[in-house]
mmCIF file of C-alpha atoms in Angstrom:
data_model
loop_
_atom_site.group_PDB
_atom_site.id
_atom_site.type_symbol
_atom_site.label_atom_id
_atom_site.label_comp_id
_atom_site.label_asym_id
_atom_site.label_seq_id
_atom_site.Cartn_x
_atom_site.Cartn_y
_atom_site.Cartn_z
ATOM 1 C CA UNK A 1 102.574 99.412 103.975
ATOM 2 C CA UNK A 2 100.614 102.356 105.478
ATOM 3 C CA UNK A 3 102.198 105.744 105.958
ATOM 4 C CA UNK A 4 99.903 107.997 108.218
ATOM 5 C CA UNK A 5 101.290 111.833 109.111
ATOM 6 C CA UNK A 6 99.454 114.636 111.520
ATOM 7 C CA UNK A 7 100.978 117.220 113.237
ATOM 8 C CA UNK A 8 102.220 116.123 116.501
ATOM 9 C CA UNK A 9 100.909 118.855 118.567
ATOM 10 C CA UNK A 10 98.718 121.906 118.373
ATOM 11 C CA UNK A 11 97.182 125.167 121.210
ATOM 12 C CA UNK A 12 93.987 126.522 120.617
ATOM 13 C CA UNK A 13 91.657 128.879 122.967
ATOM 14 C CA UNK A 14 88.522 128.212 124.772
ATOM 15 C CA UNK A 15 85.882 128.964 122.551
ATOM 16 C CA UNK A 16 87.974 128.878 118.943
ATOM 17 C CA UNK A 17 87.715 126.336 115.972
ATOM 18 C CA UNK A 18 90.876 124.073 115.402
ATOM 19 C CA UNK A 19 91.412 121.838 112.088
ATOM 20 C CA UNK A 20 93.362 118.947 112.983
ATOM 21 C CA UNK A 21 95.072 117.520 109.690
ATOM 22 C CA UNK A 22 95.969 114.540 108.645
ATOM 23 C CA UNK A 23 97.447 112.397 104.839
ATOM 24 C CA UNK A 24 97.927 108.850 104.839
ATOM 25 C CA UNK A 25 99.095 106.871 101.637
ATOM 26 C CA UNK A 26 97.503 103.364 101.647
ATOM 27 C CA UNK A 27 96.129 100.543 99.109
ATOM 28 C CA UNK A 28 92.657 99.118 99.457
ATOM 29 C CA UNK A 29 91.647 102.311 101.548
ATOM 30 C CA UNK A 30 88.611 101.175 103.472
ATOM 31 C CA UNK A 31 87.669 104.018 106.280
ATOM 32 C CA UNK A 32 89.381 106.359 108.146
ATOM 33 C CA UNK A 33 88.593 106.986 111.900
ATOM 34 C CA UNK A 34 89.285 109.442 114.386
ATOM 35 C CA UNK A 35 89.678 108.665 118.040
ATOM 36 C CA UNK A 36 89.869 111.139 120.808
ATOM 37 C CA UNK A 37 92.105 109.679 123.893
ATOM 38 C CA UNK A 38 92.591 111.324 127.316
ATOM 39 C CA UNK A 39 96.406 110.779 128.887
ATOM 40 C CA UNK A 40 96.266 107.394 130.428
ATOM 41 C CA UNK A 41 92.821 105.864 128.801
ATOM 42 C CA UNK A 42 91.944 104.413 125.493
ATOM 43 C CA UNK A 43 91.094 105.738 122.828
ATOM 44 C CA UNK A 44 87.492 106.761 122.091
ATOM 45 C CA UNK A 45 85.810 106.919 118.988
ATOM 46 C CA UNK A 46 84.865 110.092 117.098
ATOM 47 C CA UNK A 47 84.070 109.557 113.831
ATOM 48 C CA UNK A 48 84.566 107.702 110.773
ATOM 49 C CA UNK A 49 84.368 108.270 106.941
ATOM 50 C CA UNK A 50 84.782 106.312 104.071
ATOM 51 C CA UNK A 51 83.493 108.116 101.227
ATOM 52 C CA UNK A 52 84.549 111.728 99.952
ATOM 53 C CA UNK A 53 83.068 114.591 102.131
ATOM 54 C CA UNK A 54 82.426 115.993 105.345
ATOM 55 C CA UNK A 55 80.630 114.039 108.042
ATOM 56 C CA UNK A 56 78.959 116.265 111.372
ATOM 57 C CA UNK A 57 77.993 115.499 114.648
ATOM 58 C CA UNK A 58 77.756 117.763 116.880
ATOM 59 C CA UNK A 59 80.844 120.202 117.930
ATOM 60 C CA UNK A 60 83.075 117.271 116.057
ATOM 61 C CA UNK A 61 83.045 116.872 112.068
ATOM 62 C CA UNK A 62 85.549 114.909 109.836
ATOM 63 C CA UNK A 63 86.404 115.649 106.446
ATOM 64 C CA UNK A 64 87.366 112.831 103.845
ATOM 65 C CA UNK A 65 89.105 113.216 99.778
ATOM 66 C CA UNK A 66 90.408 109.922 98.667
ATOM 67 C CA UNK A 67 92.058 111.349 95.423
ATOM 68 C CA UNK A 68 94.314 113.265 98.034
ATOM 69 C CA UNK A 69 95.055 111.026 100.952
ATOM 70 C CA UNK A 70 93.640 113.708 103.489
ATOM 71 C CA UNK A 71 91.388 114.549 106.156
ATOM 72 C CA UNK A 72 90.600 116.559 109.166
ATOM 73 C CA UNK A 73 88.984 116.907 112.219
ATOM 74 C CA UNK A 74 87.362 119.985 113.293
ATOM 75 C CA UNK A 75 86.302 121.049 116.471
ATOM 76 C CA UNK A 76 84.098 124.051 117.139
ATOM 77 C CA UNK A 77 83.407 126.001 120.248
ATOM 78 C CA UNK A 78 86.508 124.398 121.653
ATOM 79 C CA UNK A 79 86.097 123.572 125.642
ATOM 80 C CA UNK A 80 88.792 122.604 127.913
ATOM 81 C CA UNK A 81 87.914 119.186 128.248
ATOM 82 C CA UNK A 82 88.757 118.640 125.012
ATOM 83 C CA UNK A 83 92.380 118.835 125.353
ATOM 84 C CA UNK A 84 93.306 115.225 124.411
ATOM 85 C CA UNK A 85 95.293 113.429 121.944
ATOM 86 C CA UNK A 86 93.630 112.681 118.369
ATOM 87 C CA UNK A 87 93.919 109.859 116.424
ATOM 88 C CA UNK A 88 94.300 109.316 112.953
ATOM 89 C CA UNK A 89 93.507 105.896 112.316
ATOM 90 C CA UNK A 90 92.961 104.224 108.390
ATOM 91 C CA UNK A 91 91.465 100.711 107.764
ATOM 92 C CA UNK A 92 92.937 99.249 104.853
ATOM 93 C CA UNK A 93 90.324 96.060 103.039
ATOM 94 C CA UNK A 94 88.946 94.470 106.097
ATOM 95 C CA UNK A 95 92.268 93.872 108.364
ATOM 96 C CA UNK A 96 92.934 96.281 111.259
ATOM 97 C CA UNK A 97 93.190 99.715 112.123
ATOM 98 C CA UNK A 98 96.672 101.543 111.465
ATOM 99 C CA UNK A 99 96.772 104.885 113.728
ATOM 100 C CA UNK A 100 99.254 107.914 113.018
ATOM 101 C CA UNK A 101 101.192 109.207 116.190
ATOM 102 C CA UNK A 102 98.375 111.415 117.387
ATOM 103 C CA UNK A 103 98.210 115.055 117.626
ATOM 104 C CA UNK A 104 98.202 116.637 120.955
ATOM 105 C CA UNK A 105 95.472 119.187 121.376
ATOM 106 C CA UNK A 106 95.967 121.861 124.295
ATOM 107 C CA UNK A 107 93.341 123.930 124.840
ATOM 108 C CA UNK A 108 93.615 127.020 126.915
ATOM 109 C CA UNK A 109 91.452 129.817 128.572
ATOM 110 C CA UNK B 1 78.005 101.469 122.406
ATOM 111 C CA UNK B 2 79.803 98.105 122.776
ATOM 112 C CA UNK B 3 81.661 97.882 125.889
ATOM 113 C CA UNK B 4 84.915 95.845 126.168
ATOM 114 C CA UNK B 5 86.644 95.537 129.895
ATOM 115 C CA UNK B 6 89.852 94.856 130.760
ATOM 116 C CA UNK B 7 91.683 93.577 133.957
ATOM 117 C CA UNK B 8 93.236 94.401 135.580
ATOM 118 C CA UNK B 9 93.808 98.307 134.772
ATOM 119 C CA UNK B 10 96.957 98.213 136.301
ATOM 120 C CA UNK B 11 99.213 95.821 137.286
ATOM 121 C CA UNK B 12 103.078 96.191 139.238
ATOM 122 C CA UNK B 13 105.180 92.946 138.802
ATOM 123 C CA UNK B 14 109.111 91.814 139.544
ATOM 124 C CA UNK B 15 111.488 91.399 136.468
ATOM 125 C CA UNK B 16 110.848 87.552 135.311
ATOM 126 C CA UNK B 17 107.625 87.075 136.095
ATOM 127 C CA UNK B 18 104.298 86.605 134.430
ATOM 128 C CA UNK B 19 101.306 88.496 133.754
ATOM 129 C CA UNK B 20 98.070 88.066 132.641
ATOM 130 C CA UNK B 21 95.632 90.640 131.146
ATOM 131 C CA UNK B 22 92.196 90.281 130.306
ATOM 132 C CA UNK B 23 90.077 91.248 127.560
ATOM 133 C CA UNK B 24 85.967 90.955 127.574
ATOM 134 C CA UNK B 25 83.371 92.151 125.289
ATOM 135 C CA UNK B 26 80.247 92.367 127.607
ATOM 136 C CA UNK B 27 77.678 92.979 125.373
ATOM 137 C CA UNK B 28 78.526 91.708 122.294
ATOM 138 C CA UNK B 29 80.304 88.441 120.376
ATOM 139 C CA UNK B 30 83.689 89.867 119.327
ATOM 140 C CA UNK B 31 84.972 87.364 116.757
ATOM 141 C CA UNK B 32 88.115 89.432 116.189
ATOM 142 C CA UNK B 33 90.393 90.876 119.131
ATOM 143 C CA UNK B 34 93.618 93.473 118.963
ATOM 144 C CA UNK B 35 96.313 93.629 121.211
ATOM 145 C CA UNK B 36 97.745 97.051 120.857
ATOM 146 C CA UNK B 37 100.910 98.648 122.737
ATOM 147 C CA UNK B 38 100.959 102.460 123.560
ATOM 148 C CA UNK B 39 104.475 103.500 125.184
ATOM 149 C CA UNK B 40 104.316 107.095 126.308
ATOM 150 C CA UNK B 41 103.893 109.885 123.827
ATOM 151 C CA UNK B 42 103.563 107.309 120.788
ATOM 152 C CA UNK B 43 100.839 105.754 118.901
ATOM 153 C CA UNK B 44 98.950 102.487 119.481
ATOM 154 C CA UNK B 45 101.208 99.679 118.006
ATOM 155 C CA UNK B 46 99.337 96.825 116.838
ATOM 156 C CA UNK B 47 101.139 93.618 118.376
ATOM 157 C CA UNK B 48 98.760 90.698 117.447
ATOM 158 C CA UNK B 49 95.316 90.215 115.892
ATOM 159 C CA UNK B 50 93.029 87.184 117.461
ATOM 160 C CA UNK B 51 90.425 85.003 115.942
ATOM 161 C CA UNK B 52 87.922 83.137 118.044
ATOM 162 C CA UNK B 53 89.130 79.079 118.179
ATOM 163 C CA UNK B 54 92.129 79.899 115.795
ATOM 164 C CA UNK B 55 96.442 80.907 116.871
ATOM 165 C CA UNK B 56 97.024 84.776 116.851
ATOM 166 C CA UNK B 57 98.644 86.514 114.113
ATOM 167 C CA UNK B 58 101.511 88.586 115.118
ATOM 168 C CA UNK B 59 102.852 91.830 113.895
ATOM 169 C CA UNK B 60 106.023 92.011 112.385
ATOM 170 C CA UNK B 61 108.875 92.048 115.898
ATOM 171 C CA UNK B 62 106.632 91.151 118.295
ATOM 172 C CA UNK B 63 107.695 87.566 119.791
ATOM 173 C CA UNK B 64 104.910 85.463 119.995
ATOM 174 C CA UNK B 65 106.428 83.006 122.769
ATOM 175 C CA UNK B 66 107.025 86.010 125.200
ATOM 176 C CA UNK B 67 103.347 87.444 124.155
ATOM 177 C CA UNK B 68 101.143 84.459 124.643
ATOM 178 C CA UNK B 69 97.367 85.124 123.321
ATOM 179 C CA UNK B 70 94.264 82.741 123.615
ATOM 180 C CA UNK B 71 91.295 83.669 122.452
ATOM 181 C CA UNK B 72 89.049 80.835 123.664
ATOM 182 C CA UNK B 73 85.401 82.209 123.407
ATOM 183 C CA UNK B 74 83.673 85.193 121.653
ATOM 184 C CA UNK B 75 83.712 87.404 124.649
ATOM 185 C CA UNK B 76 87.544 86.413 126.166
ATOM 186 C CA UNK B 77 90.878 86.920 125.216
ATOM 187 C CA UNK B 78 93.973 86.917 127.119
ATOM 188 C CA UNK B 79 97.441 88.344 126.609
ATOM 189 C CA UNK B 80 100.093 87.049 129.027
ATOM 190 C CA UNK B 81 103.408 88.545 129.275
ATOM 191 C CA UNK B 82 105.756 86.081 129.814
ATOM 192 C CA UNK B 83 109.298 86.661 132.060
ATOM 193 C CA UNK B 84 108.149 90.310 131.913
ATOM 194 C CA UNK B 85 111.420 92.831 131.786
ATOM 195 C CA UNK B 86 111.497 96.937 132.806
ATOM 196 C CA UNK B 87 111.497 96.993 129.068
ATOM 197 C CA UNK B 88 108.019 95.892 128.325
ATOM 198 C CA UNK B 89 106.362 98.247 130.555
ATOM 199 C CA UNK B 90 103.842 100.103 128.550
ATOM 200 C CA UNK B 91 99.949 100.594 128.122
ATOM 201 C CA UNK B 92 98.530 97.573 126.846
ATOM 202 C CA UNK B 93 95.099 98.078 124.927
ATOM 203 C CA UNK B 94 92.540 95.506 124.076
ATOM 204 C CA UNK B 95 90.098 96.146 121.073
ATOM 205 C CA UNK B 96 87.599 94.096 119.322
ATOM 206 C CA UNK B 97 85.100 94.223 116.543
ATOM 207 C CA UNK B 98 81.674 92.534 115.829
ATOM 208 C CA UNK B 99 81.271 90.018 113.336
ATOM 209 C CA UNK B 100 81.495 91.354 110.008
ATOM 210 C CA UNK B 101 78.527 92.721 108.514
ATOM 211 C CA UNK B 102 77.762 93.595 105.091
ATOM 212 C CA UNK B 103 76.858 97.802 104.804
ATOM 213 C CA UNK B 104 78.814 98.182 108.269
ATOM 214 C CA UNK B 105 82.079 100.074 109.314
ATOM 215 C CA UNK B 106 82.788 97.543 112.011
ATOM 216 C CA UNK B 107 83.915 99.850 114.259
ATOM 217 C CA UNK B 108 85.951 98.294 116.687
ATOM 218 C CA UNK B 109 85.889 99.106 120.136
ATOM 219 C CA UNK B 110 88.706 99.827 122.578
ATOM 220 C CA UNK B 111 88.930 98.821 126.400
ATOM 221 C CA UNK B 112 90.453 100.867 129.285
ATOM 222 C CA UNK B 113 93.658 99.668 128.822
ATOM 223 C CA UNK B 114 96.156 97.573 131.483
ATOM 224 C CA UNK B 115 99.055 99.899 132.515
ATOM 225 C CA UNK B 116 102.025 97.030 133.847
ATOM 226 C CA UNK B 117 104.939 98.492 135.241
ATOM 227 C CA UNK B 118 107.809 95.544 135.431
ATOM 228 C CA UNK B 119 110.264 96.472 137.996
#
């Protein structure tokens, strides 16, 4: 089976930089995914990485090391709209998408 | 990107009764659809995984007679809830994926959701 573990919830200021962590133990690792979702709406895609490193776009970049089971999501110049819930999600071979509980982002002025 | 619809967004029914939620890719040929239930303050909980033309494959406790899923065409699927109880309301999520491609991530993409509420 998959095991997937973030922090369930985390407060950060307008403005700030927040690192949103997450380890997952897995066989046939094949991606992991972020996904942004708003209370009430699906979840939205963010980014994805499947090989060692850091990926960037824009405000949002994800971090990836295999040999550890870990990456993060980190989110500069933090806005209020950004207070969501973020998912952790890993693809194992070419079935679906397991997600970790989600870590509850609340950012304030 | 790909958008995927769902309907309706939210739906209020009586203890026993049925309902009916659908999924659509507009703009693309989904050969692979997820059914995923979200109760409040937990994760998305994959409940069944649809091919095109072929049965569903269900996740481990989820009962497929009370969860019926038909995936007749590359842009449909449905989930109906059959003799729905206060117990399965939740946030039910549709997502599906493009055909497999060689060098691609097939991302899958998620729909708006169906909230039921079973009274």
């Amino acid at each position: 089976g998959q095991n997937i573990d973030q922090p369930t919830e985390m407060t950060a200021t307008e403005g700030a930089i927040v690192q949103i962590n997450c380890t997952y133990q897995t066989s046939g690792f094949n991606g992991l995914f972020w996904y942004q979702q708003h209370a009430g709406e699906a979840p939205t895609f963010l980014s994805y990485n499947v090989l060692d490193g850091l990926e960037e776009k824009g405000r949002f970049s994800s971090f990836l090391s295999r040999s550890k089971g870990y990456s993060y999501l980190l989110l500069k110049e933090l806005q209020m709209k950004d207070s969501a819930s973020y998912l952790c999600a890993v693809r194992s071979g070419y079935s679906t998408l397991t997600f970790g509980k989600g870590t509850m982002l609340l950012v304030s002025p | 990107g790909a958008v995927v619809s769902q309907h309706p967004s939210w739906v209020i029914c009586k203890s026993g009764t049925s309902v009916k939620i659908e999924c659509r890719s507009l703009d693309f040929q989904a050969t692979t659809m997820f059914w995923y239930r979200q109760f409040p303050k937990q994760s998305l909980m994959l409940m069944a995984t649809s091919n095109e033309g072929s049965k569903a494959t269900y996740e481990q406790g989820v009962e497929k007679d009370k969860f019926l899923i038909n995936h007749a065409s590359l842009t449909l699927s449905t989930l109906t809830v059959t003799s729905a109880h206060p117990e399965d309301s939740s946030f039910y999520i549709c997502s599906a994926r493009v055909r497999l491609a060689q060098g691609s991530y097939n991302e899958q993409f998620f729909g708006p959701g169906t909230r039921l509420t079973v009274l």
